[in-house]
Short mmCIF file of C-alpha atoms in Angstrom, two decimals:
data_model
loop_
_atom_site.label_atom_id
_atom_site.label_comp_id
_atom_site.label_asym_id
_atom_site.label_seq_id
_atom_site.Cartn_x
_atom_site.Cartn_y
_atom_site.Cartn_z
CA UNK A 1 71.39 123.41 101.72
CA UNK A 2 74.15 122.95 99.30
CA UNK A 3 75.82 119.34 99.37
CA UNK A 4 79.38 120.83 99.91
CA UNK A 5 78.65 123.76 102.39
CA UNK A 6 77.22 122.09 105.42
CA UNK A 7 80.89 123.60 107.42
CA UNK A 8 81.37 126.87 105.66
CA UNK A 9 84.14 128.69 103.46
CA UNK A 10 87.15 125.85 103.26
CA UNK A 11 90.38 128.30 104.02
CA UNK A 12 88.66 129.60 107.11
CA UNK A 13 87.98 126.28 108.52
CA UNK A 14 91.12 124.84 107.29
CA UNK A 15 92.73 127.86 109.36
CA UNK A 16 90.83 127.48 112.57
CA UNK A 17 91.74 123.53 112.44
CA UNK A 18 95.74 124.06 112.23
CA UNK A 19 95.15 127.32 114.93
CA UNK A 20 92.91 125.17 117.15
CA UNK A 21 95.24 122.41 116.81
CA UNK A 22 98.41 124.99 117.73
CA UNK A 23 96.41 125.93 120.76
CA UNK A 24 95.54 122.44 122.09
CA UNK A 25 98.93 120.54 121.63
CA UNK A 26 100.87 123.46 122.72
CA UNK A 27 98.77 124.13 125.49
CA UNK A 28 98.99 120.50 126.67
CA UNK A 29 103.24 120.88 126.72
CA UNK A 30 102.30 124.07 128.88
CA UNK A 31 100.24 122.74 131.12
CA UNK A 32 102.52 119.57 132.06
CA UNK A 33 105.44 121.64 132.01
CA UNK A 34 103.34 123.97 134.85
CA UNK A 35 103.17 120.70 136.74
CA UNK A 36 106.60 120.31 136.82
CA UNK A 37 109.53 121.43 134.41
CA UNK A 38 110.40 117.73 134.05
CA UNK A 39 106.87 116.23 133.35
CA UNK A 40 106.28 115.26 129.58
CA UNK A 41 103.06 113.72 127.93
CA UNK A 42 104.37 109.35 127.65
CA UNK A 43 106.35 107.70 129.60
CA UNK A 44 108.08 107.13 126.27
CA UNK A 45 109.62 110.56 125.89
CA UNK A 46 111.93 109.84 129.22
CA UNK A 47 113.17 106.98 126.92
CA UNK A 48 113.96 108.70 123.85
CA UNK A 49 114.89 111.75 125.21
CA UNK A 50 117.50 109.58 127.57
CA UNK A 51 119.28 107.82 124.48
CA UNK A 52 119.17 111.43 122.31
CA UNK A 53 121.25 112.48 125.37
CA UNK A 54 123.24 109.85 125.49
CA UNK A 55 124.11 110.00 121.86
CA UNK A 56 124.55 113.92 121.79
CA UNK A 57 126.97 113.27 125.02
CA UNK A 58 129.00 109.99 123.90
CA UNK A 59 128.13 109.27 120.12
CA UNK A 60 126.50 105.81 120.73
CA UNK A 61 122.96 105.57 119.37
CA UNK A 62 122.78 101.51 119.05
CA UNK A 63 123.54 100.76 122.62
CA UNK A 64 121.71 101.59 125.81
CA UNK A 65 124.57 102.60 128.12
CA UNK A 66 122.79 102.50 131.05
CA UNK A 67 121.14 99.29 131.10
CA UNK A 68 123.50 97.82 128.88
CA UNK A 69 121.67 96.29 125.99
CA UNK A 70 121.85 96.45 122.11
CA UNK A 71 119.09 98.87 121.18
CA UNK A 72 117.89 99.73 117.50
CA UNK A 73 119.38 102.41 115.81
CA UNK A 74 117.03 105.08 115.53
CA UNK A 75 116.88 108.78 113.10
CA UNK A 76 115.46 110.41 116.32
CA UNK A 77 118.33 109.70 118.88
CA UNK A 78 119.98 112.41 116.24
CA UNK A 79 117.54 115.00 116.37
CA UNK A 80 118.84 116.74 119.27
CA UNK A 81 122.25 115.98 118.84
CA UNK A 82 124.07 119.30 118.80
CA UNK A 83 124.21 121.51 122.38
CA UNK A 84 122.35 124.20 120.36
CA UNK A 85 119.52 122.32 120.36
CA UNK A 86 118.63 121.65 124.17
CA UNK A 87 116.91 118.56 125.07
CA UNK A 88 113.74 119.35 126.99
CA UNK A 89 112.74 122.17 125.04
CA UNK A 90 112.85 120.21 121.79
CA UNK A 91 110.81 117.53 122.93
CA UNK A 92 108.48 119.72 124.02
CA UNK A 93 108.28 122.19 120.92
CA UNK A 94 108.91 119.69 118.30
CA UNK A 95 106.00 117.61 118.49
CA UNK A 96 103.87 120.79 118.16
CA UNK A 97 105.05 121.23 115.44
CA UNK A 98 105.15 118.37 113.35
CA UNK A 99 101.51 117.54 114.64
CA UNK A 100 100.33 120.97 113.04
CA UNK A 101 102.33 119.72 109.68
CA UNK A 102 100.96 116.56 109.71
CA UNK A 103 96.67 118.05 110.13
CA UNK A 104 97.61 120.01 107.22
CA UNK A 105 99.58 117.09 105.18
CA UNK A 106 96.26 114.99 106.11
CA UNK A 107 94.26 117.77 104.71
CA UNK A 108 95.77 117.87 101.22
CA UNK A 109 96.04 114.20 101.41
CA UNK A 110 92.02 113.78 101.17
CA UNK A 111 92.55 116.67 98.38
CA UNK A 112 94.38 114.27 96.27
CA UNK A 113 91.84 111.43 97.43
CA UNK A 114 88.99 113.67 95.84
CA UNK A 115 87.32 113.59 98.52
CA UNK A 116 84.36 116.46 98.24
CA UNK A 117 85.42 119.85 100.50
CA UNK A 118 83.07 118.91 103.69
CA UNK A 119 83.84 115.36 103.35
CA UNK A 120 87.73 116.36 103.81
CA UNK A 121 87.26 118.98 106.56
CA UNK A 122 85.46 116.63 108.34
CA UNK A 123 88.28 114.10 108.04
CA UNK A 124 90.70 116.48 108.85
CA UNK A 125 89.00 117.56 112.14
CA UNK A 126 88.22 113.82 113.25
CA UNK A 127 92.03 113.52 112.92
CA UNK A 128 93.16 116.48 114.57
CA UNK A 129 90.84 115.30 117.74
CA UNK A 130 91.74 111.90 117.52
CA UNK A 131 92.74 109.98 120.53
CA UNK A 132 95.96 108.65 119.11
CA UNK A 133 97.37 112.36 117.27
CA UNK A 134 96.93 114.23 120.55
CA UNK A 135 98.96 111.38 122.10
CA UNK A 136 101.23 110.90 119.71
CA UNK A 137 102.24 114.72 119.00
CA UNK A 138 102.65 115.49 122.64
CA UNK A 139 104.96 112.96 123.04
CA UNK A 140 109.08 112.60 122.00
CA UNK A 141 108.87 109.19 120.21
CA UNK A 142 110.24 108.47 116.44
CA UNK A 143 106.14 108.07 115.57
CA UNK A 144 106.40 112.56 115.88
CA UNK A 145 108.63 112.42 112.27
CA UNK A 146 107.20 108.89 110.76
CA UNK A 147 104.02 110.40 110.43
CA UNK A 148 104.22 113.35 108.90
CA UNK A 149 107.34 111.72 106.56
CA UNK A 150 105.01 108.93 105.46
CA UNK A 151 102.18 111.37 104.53
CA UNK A 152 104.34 113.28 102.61
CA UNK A 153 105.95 110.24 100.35
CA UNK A 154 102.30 109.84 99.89
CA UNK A 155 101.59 112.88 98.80
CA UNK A 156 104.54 112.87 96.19
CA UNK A 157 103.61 109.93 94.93
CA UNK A 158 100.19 110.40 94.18
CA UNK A 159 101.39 113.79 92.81
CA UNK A 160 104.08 111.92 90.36
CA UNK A 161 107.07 113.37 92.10
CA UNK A 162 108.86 110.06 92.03
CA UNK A 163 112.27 110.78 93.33
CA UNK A 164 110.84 113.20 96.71
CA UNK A 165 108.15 110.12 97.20
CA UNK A 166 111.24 107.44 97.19
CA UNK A 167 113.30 109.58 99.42
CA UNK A 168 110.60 110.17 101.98
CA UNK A 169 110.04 106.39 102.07
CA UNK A 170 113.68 105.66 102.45
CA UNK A 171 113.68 107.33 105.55
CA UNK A 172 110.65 105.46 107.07
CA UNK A 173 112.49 102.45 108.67
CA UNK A 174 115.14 104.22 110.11
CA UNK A 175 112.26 105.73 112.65
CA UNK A 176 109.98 102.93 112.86
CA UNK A 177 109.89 99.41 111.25
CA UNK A 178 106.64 98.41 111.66
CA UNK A 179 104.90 101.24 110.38
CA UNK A 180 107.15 100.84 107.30
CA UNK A 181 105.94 97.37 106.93
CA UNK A 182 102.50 98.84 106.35
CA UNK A 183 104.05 101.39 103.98
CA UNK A 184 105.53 98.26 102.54
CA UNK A 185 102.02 96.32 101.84
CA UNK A 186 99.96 99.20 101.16
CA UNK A 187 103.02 99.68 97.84
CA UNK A 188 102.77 96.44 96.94
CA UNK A 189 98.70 96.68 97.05
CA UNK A 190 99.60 100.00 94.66
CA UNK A 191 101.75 98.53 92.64
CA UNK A 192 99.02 96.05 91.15
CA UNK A 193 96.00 99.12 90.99
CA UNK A 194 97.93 101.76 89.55
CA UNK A 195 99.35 100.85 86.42
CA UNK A 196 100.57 104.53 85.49
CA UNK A 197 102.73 104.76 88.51
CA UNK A 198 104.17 101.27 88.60
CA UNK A 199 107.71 102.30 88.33
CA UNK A 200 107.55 104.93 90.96
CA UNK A 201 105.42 102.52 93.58
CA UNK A 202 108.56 99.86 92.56
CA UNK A 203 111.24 102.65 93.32
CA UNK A 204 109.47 103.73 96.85
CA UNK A 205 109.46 99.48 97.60
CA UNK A 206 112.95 99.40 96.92
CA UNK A 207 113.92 102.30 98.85
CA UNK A 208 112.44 100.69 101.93
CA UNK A 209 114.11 97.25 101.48
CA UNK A 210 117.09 99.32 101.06
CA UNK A 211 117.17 101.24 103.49
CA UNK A 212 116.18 98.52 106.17
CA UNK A 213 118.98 96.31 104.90
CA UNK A 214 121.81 99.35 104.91
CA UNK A 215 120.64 100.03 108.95
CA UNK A 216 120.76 96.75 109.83
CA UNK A 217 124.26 96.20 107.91
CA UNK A 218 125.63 100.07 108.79
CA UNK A 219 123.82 101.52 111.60
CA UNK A 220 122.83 98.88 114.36
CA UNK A 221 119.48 98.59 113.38
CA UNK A 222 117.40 95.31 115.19
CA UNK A 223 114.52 93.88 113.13
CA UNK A 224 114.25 91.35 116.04
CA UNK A 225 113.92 93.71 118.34
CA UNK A 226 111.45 95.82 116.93
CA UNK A 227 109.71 93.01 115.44
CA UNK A 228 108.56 91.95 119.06
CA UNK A 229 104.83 92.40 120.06
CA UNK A 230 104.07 94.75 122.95
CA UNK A 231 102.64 93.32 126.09
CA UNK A 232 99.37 95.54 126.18
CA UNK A 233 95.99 94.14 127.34
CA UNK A 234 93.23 94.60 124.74
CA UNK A 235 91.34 96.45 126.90
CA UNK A 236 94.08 99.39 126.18
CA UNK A 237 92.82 99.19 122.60
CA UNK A 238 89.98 101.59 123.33
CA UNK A 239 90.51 105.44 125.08
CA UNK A 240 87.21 104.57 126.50
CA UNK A 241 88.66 101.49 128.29
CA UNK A 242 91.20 103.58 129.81
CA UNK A 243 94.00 102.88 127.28
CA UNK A 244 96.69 105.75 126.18
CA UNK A 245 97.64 104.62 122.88
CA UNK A 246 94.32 104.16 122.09
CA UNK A 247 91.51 104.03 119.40
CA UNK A 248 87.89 105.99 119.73
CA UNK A 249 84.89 103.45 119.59
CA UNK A 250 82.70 106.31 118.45
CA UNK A 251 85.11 107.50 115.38
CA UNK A 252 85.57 103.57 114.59
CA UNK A 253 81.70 103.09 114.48
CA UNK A 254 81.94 106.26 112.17
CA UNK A 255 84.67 104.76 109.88
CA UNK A 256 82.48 101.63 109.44
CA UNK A 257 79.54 103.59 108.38
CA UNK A 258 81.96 105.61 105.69
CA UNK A 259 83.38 102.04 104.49
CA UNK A 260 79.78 101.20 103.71
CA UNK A 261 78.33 104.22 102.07
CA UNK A 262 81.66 104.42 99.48
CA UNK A 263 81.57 100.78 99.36
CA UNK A 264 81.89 99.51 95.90
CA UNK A 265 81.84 95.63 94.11
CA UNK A 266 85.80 96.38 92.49
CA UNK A 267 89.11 95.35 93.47
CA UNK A 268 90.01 98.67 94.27
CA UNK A 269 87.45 98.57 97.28
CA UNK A 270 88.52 94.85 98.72
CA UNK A 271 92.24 95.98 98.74
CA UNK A 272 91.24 98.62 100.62
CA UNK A 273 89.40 96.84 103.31
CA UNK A 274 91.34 94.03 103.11
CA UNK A 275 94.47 96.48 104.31
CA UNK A 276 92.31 98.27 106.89
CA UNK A 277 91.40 94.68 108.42
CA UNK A 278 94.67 93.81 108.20
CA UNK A 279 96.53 97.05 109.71
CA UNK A 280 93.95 96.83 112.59
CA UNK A 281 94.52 93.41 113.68
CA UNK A 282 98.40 93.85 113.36
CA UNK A 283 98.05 97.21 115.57
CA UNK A 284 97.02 95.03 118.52
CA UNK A 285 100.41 93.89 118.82
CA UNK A 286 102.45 96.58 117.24
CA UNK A 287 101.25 100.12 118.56
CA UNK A 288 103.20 101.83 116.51
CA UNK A 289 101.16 101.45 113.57
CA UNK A 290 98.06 102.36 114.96
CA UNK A 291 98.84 106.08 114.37
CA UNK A 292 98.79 105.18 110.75
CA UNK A 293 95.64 103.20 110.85
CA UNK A 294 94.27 106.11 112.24
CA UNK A 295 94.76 107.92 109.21
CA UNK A 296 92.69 106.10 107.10
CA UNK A 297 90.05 105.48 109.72
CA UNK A 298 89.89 108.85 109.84
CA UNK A 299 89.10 109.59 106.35
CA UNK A 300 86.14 107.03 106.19
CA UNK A 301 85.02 108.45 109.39
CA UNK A 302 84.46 112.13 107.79
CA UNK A 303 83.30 110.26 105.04
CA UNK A 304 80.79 108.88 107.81
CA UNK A 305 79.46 112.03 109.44
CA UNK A 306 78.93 114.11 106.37
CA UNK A 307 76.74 111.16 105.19
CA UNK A 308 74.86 111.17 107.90
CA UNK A 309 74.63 115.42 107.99
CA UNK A 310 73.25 115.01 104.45
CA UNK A 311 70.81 111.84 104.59
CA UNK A 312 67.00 112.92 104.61
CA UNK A 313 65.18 111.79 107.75
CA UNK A 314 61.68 111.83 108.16
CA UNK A 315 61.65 113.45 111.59
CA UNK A 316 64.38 116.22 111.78
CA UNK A 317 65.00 116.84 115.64
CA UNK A 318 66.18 113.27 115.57
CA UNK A 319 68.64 114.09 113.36
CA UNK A 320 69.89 116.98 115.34
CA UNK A 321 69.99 115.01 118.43
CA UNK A 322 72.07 112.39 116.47
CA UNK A 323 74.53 114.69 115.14
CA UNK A 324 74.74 116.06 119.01
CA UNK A 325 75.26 112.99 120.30
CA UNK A 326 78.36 111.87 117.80
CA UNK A 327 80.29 115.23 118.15
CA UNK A 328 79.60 114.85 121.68
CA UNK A 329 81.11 111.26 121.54
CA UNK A 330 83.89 112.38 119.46
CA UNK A 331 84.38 115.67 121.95
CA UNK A 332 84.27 112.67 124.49
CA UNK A 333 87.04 110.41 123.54
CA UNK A 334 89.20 113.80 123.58
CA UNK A 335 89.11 114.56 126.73
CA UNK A 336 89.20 111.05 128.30
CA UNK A 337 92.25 110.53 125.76
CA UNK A 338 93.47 113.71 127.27
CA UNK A 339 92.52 113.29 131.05
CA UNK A 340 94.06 109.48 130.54
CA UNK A 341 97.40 111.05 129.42
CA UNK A 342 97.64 113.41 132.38
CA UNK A 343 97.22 110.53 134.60
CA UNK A 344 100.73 110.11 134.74
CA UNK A 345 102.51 113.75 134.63
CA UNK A 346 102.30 114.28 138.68
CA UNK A 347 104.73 116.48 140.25
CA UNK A 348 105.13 114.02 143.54
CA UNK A 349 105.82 110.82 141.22
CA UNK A 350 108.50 113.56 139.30
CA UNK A 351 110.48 114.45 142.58
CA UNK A 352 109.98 110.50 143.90
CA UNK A 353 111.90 109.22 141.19
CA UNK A 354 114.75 112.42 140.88
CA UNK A 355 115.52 111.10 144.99
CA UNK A 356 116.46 107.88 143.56
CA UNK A 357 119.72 110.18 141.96
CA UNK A 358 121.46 109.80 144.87
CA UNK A 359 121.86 106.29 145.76
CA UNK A 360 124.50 104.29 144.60
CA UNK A 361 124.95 104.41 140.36
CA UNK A 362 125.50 101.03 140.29
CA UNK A 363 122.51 100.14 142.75
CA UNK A 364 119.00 98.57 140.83
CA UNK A 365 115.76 100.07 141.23
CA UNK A 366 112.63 97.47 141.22
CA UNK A 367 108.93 98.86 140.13
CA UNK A 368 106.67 98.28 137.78
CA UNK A 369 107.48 98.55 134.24
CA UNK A 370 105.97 101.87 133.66
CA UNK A 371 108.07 103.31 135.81
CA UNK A 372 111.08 102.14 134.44
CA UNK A 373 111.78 105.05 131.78
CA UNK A 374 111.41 107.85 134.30
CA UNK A 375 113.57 106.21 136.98
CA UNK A 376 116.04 105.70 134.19
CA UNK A 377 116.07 109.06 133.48
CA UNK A 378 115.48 111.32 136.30
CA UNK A 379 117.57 109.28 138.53
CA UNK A 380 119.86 108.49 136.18
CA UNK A 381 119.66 104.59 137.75
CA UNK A 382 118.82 101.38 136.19
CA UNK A 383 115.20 99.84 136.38
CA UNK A 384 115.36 96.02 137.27
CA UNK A 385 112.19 96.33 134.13
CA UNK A 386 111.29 98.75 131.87
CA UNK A 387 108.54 99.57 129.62
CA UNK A 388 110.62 97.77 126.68
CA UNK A 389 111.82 95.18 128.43
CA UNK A 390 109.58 92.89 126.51
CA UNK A 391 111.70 92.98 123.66
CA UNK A 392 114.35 91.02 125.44
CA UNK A 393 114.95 87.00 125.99
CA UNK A 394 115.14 87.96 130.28
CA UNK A 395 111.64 90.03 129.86
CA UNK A 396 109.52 86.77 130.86
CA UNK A 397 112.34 85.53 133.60
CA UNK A 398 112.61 89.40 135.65
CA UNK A 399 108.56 89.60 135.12
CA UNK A 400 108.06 86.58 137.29
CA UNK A 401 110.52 86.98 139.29
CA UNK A 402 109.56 90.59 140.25
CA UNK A 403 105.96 89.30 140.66
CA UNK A 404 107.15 86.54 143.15
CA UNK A 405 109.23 89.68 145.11
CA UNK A 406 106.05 91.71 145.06
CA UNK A 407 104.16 88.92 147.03
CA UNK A 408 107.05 87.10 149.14
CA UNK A 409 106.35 87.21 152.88
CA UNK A 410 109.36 85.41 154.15
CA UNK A 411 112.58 87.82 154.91
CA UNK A 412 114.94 84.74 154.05
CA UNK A 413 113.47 84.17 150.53
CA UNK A 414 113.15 88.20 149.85
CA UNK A 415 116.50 89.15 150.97
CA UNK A 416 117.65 86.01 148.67
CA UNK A 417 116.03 87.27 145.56
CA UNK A 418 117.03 90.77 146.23
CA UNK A 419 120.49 90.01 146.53
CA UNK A 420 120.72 87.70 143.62
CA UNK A 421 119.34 90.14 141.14
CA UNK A 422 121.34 93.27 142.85
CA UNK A 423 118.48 95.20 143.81
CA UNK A 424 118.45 97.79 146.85
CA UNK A 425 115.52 100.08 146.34
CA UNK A 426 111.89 99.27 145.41
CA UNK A 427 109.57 102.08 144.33
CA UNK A 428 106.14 101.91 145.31
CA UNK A 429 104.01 104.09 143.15
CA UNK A 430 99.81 105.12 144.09
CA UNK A 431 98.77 102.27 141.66
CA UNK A 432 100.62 99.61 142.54
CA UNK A 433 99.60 100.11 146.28
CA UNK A 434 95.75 100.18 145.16
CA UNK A 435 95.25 97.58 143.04
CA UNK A 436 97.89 97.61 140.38
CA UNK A 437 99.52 95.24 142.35
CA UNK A 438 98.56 94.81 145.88
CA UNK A 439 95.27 95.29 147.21
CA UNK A 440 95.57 95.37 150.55
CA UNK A 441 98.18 97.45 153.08
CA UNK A 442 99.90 94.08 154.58
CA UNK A 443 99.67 91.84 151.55
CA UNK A 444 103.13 90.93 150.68
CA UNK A 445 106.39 92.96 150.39
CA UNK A 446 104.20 95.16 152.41
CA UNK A 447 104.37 93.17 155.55
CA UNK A 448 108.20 93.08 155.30
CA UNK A 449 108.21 96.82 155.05
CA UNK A 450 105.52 97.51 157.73
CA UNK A 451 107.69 94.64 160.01
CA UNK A 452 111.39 93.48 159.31
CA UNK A 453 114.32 95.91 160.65
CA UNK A 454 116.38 95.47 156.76
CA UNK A 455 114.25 98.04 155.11
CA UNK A 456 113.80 101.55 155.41
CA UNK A 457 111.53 103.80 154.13
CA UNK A 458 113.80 106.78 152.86
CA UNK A 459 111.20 108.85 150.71
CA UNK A 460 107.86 109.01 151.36
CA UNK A 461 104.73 111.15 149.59
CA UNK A 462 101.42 111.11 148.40
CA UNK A 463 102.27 109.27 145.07
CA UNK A 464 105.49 107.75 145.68
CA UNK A 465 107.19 105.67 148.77
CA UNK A 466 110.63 104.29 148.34
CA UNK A 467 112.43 101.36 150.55
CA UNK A 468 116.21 100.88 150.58
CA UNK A 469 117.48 96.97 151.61
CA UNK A 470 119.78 97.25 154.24
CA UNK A 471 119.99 93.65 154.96
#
């Protein structure tokens, strides 16, 4: 066997990568979209496809005009900003295809890297079935243009087009900050290894400063804002633990064995690791960036497999069986990452939360946080918490306070803290009533409901009941 034909002729597998890719993410939009036309992949996308409406309707893309709070300026809020380009169908077509873009920018990425041909299509597949792309690219967040903008500056600059590199990276923070904070370090790492390409690496630096400072002095962007650390439980870290935004175990474990095999005693090496260490640890708080990681655990991790394809082992069915056994770990993650994602495109939830349109525009809507960007859009009402409420000084005040409404059992108290804080509806989704927050059918707000005259149930399904205070 020849060392750099273990997965056949390179433009055919290239090929069936970006057509197998197609087929996948498209046929994830379809399939959601069969659910119901108003189900998308993240509860994310009901957020940025709410403010790309509201700034293709009014203008304003640095203020949140229904919950009324400074937001960060952001490139996407524009995308969809003329009436020729509809709003569903874009966020549902446009991640497509900037995922397919971004496989093949990976692939001629690990070109430049010199990585050997089997060593980069196996990179380039353990990216394409990645946890985090399939997530990312069938959802509407900023992350759908960072990516594949940030490979390319990459690509320019390690192909000595200096001026398409700097503009690439200009654009980076005005989609997402952290991500160009990594951009930022892993320059500034560049800019003492590459001597040849010091001026360019200095140019791409100072095109991110720049363009940071100009949308925070011009546009309305927020470094404060998107400077604060998500809320999410480390055990959302892993797909395999149930979490979304999510790393693979398996293709970690193979990134680790790919650090050690090209692991070498030089600078160039410890930078390296030093950055991966470094842009993992920071991805526990800032999710954004773990898209990015991904990138470069994803070259290591081809890196990993093809090692193990070409060691010699004494006893060769063991091999085999180990090679099974990773591609069916890898296959795995996929469609837990996948199955995890469709958790939350139900039809019943959809048509729950589009009822809410007809109370009262000025009435509040209590639920849990992940709820908050679908109420806010297909109702078209105000969550009392969303899933970015965390970014806010009242984020720690409303979170207790909606925890002590969830488990009040006095109607004096309750209708007390429901007045106060304006709210006349509370949506109960499937979760909350099995364990997300109560665990039992009386425990609570689910007394009152079962018991006191002032509420009434006004929608009821499977997935979704909704109570209206009448007190």
């Amino acid at each position: 066997m020849k060392k750099n034909n273990l997965l056949g002729k390179e433009k055919n597998v290239l090929a069936t990568i970006l057509i197998i890719s197609t087929i996948v993410l498209g046929g994830l939009q379809f399939i959601s979209y069969t659910v119901h036309e108003k189900a998308f992949m993240g509860d994310e996308t009901y957020y940025y496809m709410r403010m790309s409406g509201q700034y293709q309707d009014t203008g304003v893309a640095n203020y949140d005009l229904l919950k009324e709070r400074s937001v960060s300026f952001n490139l996407l809020y524009l995308v969809p900003g003329t009436p020729a380009m509809p709003l569903e169908p874009t966020a549902r077509f446009l991640p497509v295809i900037l995922g397919v873009i971004s496989v093949y920018l990976f692939y001629v990425l690990t070109k430049i890297f010199k990585l050997d041909k089997d060593e980069r299509l196996a990179s380039t597949i353990i990216f394409a079935a990645n946890p985090l792309f399939v997530y990312v690219f069938t959802s509407f967040t900023p992350l759908i243009l960072a990516v594949p903008i940030g490979l390319a500056g990459t690509i320019f600059l390690f192909r000595k087009k200096f001026v398409l590199a700097t503009a690439f990276f200009a654009v980076l923070p005005l989609l997402s900050f952290t991500p160009s904070l990594l951009a930022f370090a892993c320059l500034l790492a560049l800019l003492f290894l590459r001597k040849d390409m010091k001026a360019a690496v200095a140019a791409s630096i100072s095109a991110i400063v720049v363009a940071t400072i100009a949308s925070w002095l011009f546009l309305g962007f927020s470094p404060d804002l998107e400077l604060a650390p998500s809320q999410e439980l480390l055990s959302s870290v892993f797909v395999e633990l149930g979490g979304i935004k999510a790393y693979s175990i398996i293709i970690i474990a193979l990134a680790t064995m790919g650090i050690i095999a090209t692991w070498k005693r030089d600078i160039n090496s410890l930078y390296l690791l030093l950055i991966t260490i470094i842009s993992l640890i920071a991805s526990l708080f800032f999710s954004e960036i773990r898209i990015f990681v991904t990138i470069i655990i994803s070259v290591f991790a081809g890196i990993g497999i093809i090692n193990i394809a070409r060691m010699e082992w004494n006893v060769q069915p063991i091999k085999n069986i180990t090679l099974i056994l990773v591609l069916c770990s890898i296959i795995f993650s996929f469609v837990v990452s996948i199955d995890n994602a469709f958790s939350q495109v139900n039809a019943e939830k959809i048509n729950g939360m589009r009822y809410l349109s007809t109370s009262d525009p000025e009435d509040i809507i209590l639920s849990v946080e992940e709820n908050g960007f679908m109420i806010s859009y297909l109702a078209g009402r105000r969550p009392f918490i969303d899933g970015f409420s965390y970014k806010y000084e009242y984020y720690d005040e409303r979170k207790e306070e909606a925890m002590s409404i969830y488990y009040l059992r006095d109607l004096a108290s309750l209708e007390e803290k429901l007045q106060e804080n304006n709210i006349n509806y509370i949506l109960l989704d499937y979760n909350m009533r099995h364990g997300g927050v109560w665990t039992s059918s009386e425990e609570g707000i689910l007394f009152l409901f079962k018991y006191a005259n002032e509420f009434v149930r006004i929608f009821n399904n499977e997935e979704v009941m909704i109570y209206r205070y009448i007190g």
